[in-house]
mmCIF file of C-alpha atoms in Angstrom:
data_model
loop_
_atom_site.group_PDB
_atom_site.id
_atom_site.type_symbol
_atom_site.label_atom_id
_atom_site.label_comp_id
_atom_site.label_asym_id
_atom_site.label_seq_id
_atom_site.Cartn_x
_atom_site.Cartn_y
_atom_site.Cartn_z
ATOM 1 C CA UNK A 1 -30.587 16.637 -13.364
ATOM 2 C CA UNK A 2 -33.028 14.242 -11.689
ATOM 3 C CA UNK A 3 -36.042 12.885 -12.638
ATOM 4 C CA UNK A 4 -36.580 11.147 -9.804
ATOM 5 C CA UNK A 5 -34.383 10.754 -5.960
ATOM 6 C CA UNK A 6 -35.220 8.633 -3.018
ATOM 7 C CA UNK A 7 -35.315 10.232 0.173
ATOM 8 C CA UNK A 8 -34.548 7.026 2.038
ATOM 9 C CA UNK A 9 -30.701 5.694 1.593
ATOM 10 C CA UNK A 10 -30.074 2.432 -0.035
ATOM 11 C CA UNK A 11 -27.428 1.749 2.459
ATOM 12 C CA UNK A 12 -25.167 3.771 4.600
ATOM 13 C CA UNK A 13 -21.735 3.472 6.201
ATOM 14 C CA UNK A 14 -19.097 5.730 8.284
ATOM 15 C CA UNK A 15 -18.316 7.400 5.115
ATOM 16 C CA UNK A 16 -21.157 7.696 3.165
ATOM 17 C CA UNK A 17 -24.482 6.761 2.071
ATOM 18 C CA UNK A 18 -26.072 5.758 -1.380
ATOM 19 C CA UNK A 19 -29.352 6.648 -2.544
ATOM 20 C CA UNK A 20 -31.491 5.330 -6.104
ATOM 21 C CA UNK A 21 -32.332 7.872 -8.232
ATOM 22 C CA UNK A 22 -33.501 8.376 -12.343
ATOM 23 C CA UNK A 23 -31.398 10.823 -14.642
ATOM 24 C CA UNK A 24 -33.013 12.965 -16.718
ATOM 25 C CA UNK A 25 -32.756 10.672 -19.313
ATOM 26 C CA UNK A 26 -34.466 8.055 -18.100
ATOM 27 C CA UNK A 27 -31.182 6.245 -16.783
ATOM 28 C CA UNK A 28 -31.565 4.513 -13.328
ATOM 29 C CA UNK A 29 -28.467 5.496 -11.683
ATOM 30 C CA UNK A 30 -27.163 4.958 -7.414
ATOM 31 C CA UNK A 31 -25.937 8.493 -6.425
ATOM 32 C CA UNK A 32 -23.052 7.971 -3.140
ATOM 33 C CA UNK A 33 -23.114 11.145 -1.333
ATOM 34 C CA UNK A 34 -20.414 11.870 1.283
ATOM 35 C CA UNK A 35 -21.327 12.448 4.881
ATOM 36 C CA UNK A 36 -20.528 16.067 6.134
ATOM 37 C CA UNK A 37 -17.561 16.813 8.249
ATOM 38 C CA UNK A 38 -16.326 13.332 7.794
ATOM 39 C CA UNK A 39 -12.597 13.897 6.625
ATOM 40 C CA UNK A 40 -11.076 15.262 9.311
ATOM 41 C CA UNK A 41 -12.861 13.278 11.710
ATOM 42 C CA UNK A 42 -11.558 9.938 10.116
ATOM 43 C CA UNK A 43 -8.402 10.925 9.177
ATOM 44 C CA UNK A 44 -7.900 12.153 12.514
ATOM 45 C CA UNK A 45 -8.877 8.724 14.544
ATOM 46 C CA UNK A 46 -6.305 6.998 12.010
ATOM 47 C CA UNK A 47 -3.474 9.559 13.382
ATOM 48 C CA UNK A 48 -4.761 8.864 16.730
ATOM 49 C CA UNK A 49 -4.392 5.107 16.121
ATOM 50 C CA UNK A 50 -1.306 5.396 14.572
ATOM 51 C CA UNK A 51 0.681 7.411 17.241
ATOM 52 C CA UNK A 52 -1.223 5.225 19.808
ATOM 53 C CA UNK A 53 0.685 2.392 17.712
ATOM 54 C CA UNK A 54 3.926 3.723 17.305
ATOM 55 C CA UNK A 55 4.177 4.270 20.874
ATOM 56 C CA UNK A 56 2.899 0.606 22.353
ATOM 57 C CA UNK A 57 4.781 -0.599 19.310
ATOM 58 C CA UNK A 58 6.959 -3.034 22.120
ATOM 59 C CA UNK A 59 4.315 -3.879 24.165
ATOM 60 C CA UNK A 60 1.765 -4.658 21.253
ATOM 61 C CA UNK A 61 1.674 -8.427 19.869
ATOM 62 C CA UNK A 62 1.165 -7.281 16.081
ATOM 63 C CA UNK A 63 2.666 -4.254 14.588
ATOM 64 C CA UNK A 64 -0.256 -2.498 14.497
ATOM 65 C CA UNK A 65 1.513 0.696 13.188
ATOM 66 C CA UNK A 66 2.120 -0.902 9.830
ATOM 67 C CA UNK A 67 -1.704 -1.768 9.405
ATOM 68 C CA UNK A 68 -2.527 1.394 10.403
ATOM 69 C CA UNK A 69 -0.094 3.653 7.885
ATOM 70 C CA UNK A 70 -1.583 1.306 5.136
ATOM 71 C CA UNK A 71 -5.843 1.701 6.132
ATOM 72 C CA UNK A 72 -4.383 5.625 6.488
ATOM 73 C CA UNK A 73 -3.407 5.771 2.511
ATOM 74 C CA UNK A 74 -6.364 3.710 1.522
ATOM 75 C CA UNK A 75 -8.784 6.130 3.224
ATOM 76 C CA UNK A 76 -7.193 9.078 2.189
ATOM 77 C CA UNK A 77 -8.298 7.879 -1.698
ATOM 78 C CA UNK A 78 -11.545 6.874 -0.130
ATOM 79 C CA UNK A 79 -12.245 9.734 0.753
ATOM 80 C CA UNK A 80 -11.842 11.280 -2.493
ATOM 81 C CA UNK A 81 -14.970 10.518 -4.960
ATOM 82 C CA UNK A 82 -12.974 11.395 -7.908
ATOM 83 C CA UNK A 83 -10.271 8.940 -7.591
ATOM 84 C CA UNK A 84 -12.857 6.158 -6.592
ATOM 85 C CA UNK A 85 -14.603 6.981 -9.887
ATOM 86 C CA UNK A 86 -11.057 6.224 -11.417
ATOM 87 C CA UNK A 87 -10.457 3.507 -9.509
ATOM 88 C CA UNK A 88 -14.044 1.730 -11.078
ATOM 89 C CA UNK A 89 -12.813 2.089 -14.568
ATOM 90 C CA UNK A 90 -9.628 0.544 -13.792
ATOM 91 C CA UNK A 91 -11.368 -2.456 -11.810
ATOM 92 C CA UNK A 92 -13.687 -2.926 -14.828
ATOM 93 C CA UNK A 93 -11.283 -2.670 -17.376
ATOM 94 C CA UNK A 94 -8.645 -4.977 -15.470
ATOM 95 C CA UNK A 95 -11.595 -7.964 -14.913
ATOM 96 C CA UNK A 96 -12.252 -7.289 -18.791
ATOM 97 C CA UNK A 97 -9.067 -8.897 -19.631
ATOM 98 C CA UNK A 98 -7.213 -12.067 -19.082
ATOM 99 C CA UNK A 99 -3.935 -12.665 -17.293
ATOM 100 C CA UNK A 100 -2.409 -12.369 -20.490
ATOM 101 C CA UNK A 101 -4.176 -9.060 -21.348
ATOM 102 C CA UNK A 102 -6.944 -10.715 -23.833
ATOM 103 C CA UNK A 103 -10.176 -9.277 -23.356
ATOM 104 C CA UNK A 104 -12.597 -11.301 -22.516
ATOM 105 C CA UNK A 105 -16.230 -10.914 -20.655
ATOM 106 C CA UNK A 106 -16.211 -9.862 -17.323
ATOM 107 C CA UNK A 107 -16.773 -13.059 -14.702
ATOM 108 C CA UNK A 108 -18.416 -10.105 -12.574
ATOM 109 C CA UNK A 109 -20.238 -6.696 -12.924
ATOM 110 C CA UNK A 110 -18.852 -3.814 -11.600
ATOM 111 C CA UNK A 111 -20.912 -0.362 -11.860
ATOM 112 C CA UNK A 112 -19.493 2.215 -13.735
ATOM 113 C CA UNK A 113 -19.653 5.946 -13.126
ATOM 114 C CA UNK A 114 -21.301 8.254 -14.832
ATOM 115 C CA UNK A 115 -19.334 10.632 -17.226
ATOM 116 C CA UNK A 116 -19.375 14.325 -16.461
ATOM 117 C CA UNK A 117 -21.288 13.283 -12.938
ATOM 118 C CA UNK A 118 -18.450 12.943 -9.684
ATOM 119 C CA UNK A 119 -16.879 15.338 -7.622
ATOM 120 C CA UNK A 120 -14.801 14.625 -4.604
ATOM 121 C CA UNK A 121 -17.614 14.376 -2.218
ATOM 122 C CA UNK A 122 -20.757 12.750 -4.760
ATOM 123 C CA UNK A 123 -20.281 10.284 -7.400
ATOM 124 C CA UNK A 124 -23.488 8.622 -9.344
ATOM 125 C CA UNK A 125 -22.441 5.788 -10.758
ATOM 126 C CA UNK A 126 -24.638 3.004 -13.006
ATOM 127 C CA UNK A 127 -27.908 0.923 -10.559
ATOM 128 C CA UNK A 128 -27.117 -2.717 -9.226
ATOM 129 C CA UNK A 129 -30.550 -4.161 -8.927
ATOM 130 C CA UNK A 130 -29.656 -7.357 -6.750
ATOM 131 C CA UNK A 131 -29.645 -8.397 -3.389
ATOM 132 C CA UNK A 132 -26.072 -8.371 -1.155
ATOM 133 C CA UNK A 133 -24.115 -11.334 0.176
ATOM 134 C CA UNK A 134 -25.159 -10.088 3.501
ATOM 135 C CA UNK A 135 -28.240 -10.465 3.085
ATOM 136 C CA UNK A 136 -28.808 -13.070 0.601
ATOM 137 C CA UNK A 137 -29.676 -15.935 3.165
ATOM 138 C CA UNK A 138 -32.785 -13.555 4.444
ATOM 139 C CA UNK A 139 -33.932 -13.126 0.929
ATOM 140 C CA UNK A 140 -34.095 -16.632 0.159
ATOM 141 C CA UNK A 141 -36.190 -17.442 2.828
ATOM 142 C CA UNK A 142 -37.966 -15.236 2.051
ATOM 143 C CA UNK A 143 -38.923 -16.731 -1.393
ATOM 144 C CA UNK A 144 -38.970 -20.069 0.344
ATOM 145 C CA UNK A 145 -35.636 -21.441 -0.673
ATOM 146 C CA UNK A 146 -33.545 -23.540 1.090
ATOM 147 C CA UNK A 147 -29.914 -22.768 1.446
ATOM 148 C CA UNK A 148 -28.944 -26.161 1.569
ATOM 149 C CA UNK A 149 -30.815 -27.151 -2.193
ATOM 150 C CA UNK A 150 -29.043 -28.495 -4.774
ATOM 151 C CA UNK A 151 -29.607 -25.295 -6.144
ATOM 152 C CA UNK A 152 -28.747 -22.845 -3.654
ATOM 153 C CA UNK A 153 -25.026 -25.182 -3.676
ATOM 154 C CA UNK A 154 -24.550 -24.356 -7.255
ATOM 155 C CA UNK A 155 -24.928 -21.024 -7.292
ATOM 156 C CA UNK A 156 -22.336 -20.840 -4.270
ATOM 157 C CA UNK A 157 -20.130 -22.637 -6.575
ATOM 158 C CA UNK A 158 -20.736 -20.121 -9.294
ATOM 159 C CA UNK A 159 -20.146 -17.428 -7.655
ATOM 160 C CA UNK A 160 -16.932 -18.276 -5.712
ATOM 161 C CA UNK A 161 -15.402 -19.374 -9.628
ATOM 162 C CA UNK A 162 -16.810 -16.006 -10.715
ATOM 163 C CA UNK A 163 -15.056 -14.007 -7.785
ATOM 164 C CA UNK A 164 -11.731 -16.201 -8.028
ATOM 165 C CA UNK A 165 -11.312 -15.685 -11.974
ATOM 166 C CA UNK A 166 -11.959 -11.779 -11.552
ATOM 167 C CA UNK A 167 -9.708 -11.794 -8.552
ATOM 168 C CA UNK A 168 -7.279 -13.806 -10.553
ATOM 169 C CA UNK A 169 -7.370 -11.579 -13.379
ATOM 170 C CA UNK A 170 -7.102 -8.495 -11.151
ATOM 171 C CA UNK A 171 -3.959 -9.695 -9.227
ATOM 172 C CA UNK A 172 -1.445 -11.533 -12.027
ATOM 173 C CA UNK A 173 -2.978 -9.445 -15.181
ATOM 174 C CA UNK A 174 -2.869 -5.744 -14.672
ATOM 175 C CA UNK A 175 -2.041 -5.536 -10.606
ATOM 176 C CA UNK A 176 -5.268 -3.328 -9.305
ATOM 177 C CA UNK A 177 -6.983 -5.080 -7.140
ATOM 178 C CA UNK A 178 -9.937 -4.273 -5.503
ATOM 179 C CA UNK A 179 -9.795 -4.165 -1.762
ATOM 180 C CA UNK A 180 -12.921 -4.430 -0.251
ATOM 181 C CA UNK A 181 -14.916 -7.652 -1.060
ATOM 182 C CA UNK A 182 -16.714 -8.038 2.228
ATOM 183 C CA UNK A 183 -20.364 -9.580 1.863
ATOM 184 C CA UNK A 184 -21.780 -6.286 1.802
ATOM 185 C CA UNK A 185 -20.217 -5.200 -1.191
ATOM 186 C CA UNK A 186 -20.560 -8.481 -3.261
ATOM 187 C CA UNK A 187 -24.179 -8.925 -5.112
ATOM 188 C CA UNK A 188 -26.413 -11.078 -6.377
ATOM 189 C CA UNK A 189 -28.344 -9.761 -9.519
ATOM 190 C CA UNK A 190 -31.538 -11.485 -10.704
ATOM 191 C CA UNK A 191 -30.355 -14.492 -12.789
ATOM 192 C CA UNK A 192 -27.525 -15.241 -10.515
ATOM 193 C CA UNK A 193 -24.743 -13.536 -12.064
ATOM 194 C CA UNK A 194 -22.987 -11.722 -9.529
ATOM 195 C CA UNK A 195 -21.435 -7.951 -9.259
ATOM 196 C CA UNK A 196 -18.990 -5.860 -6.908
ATOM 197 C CA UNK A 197 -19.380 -2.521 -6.072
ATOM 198 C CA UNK A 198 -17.740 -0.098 -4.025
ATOM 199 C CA UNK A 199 -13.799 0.756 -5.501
ATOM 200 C CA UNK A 200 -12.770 3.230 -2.859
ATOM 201 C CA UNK A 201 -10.438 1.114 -1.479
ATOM 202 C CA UNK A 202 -8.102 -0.441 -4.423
ATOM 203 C CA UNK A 203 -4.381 -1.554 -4.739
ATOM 204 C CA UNK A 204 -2.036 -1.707 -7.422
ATOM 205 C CA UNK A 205 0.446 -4.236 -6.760
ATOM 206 C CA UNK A 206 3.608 -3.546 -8.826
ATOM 207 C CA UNK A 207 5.145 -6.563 -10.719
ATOM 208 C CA UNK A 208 8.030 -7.864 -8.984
ATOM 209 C CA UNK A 209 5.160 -7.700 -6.071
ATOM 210 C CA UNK A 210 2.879 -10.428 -8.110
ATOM 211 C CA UNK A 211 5.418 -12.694 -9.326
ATOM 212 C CA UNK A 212 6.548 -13.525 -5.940
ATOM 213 C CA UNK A 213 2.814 -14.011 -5.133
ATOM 214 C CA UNK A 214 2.373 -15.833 -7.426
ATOM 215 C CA UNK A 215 5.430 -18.007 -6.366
ATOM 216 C CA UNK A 216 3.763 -18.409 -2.904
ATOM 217 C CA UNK A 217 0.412 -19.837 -3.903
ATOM 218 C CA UNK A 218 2.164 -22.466 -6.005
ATOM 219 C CA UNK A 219 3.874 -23.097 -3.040
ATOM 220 C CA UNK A 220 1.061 -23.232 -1.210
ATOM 221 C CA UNK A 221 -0.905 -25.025 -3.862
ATOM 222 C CA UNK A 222 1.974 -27.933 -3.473
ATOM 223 C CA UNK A 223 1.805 -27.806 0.265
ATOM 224 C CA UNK A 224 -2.162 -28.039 0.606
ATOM 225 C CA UNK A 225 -1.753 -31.585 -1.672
ATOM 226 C CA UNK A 226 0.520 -33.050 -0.010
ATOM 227 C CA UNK A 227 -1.438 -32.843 3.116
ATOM 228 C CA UNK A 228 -4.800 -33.980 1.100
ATOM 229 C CA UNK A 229 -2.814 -36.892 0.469
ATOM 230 C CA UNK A 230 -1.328 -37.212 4.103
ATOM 231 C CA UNK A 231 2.395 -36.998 3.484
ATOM 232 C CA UNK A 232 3.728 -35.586 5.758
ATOM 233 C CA UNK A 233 7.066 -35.934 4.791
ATOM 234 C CA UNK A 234 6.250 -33.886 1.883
ATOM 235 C CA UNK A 235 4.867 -31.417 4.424
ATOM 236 C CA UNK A 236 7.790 -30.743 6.199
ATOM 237 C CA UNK A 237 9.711 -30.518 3.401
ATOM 238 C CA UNK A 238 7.891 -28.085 1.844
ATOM 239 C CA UNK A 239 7.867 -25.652 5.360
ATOM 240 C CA UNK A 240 11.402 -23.773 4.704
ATOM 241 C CA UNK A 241 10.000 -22.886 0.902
ATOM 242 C CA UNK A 242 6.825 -21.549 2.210
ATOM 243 C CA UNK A 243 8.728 -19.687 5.076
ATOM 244 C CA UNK A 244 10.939 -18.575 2.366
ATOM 245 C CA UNK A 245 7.672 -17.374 -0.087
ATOM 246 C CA UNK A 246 7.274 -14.637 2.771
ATOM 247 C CA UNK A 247 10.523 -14.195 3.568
ATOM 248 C CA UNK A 248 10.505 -12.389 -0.257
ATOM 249 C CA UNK A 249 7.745 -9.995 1.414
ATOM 250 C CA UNK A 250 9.747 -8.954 4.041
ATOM 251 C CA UNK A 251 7.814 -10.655 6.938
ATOM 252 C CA UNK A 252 10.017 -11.407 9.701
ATOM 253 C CA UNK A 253 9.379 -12.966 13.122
ATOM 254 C CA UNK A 254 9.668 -11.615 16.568
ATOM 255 C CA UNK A 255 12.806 -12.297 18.971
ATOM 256 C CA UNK A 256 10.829 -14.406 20.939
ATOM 257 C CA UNK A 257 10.391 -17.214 17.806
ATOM 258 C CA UNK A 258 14.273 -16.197 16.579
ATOM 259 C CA UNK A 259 15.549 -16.995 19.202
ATOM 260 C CA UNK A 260 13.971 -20.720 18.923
ATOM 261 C CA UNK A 261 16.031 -21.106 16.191
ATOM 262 C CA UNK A 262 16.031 -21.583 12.480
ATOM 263 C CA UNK A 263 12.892 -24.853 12.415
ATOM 264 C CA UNK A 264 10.583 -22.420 14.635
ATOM 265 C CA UNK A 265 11.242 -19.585 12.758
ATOM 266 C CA UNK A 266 10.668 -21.429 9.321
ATOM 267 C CA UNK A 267 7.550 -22.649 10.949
ATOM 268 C CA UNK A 268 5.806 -19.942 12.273
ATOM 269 C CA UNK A 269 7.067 -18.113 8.343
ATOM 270 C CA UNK A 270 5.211 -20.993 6.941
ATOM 271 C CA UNK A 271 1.940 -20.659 8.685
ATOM 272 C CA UNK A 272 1.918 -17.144 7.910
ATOM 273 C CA UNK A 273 1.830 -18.026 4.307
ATOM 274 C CA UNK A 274 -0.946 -20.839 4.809
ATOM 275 C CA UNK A 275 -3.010 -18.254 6.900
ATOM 276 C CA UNK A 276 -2.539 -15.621 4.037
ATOM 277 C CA UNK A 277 -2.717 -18.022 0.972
ATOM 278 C CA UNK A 278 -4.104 -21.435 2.288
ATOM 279 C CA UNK A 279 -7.179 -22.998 3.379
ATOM 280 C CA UNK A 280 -8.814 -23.303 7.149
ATOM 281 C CA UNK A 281 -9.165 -26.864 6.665
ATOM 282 C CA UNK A 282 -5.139 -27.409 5.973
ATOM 283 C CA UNK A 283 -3.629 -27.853 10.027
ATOM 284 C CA UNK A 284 -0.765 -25.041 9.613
ATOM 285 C CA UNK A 285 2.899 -25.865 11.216
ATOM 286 C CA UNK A 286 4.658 -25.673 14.641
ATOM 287 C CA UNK A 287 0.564 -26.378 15.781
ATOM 288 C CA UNK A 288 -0.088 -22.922 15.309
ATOM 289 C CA UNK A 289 -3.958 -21.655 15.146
ATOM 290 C CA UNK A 290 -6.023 -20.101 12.161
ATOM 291 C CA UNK A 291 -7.840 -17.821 14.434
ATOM 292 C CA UNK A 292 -6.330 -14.744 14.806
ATOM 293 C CA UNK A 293 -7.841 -14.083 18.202
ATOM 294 C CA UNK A 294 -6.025 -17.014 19.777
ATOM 295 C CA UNK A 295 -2.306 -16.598 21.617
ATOM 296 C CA UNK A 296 -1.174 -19.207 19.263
ATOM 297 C CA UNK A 297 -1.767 -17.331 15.931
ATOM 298 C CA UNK A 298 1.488 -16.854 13.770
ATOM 299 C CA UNK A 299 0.215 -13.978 13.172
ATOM 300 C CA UNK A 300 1.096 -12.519 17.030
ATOM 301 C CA UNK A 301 4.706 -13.603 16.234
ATOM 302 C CA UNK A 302 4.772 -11.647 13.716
ATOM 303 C CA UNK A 303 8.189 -8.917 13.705
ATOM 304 C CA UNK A 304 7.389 -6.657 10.899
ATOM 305 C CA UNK A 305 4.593 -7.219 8.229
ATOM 306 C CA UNK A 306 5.089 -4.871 4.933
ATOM 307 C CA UNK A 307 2.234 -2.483 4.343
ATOM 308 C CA UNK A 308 1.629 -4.258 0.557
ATOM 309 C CA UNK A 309 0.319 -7.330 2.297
ATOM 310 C CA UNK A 310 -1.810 -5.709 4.404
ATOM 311 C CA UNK A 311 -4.763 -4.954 1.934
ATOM 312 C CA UNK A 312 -3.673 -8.067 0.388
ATOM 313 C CA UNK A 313 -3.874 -10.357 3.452
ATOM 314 C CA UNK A 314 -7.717 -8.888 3.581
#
């Protein structure tokens, strides 16, 4: 089957590890092999977590229990080569298309699996040649290039209007959405053009689901200019809409912020949606805090939080 197959992993995570190898014919291919033993032992700490959850749900600040049922269904496909070998065609063939369902060239490369080669456990799928987000500011100094070049700026641009037009096009065109863009699966191919990898963890948001998104970021999108501009009058008047934007979700606060009344509760609503949707530079309502960490997040004031934001929201 192989030609060739590297002993030493390319990477490796809790799940598995990937490893460069050559086909027979000739093809350079990345071949993700599942660790052994690993299913039960996962899918039992989630159970753990969740009945930990369920239990301290009063006493917690965040319902954890909701984040937990949704990372719980996630893995469960993750776990499962075959349906993450699904799950790539899907992603490729839903950044292959406009909003409108036109196709149109892919802002990004995803790799594709190989036909006839993925079982639950192994899945070779097509070679990314590139360097990762994670480690892109170590490879430029290593060439000698400064991150702060004109140069270095423009690519940044490029790459975050690459990733927002395939994001775009995954969200409001076909609905399945990729849900693991951390800097270790985003890459940087020779040339600059950039590719994602890794579909195990994917999301198919239902319709009615992205047309009230995309109700909220135009909401959002009207909020974040009228603070550019400094009206604050605009501002306010804008809070009970975006409180209402989640409101559609389902997101409701605790007692502690009901009780406060109807402004708080529109408030601390609102800065939920500017946390999810917004920008860290825009100062979010009722002073509330963009770290998540800090006792004045919205996000601890939080009553329920449906399990469709949660990958989302990531």
């Amino acid at each position: 089957l192989f030609l060739e197959f590297d002993k030493d992993c390319l990477g490796a995570a809790s799940i598995a590890q990937v490893h460069r190898a050559v086909l027979a014919d000739g093809r350079e291919v990345a071949v993700k092999v599942q660790r052994p033993n690993v299913v039960p032992m996962l899918l039992g700490d989630v159970a753990n977590l969740k009945s930990f959850s369920l239990k301290l749900r009063d006493k917690l600040p965040v319902d954890y229990y909701t984040v937990f049922s949704e990372l719980g269904r996630a893995l469960e496909y993750e776990l499962d080569f075959l349906h993450e070998a699904q799950a790539a065609e899907k992603v490729v063939a839903a950044v292959s298309h406009t909003t409108s369902g036109i196709a149109a060239p892919p802002s990004i490369k995803v790799p594709l699996p190989i036909k006839g080669l993925a079982s639950t456990r192994v899945m070779v799928m097509e070679y990314i040649k590139g360097t990762p987000l994670s480690k892109l500011k170590e490879e430029m100094e290593r060439r000698g290039l400064d991150a702060n070049s004109p140069e270095s700026k423009l690519l940044g641009r490029r790459l975050l209007k690459a990733l927002t037009e395939a994001y775009a096009r995954m969200i409001f065109g076909s609905g399945f959405v990729h849900g693991d863009p951390h800097p270790g699966n985003i890459f940087i191919m020779e040339g600059g053009a950039p590719a994602l990898i890794d579909c195990g963890q994917v999301k198919q948001l239902p319709t009615s689901f992205r047309k009230k998104l995309a109700e909220s970021v135009v909401t959002v999108a009207r909020y974040i200019q009228a603070f550019e501009k400094g009206d604050q009058a605009a501002c306010r008047d804008l809070v009970p809409e975006l409180a209402d934007a989640v409101r559609m979700f389902g997101v409701t606060v605790n007692d502690e912020v009901r009780e406060n009344g109807r402004v708080a509760e529109d408030e601390c609503l609102a800065a939920v949606a500017l946390l999810l949707f917004g920008t860290p530079e825009v100062d979010l309502p009722g002073g509330y805090s963009h770290s998540e960490l800090s006792n004045e997040s919205p996000i601890k004031k939080i009553g329920s939080f449906p399990q469709e934001l949660v990958m989302l929201g990531r």
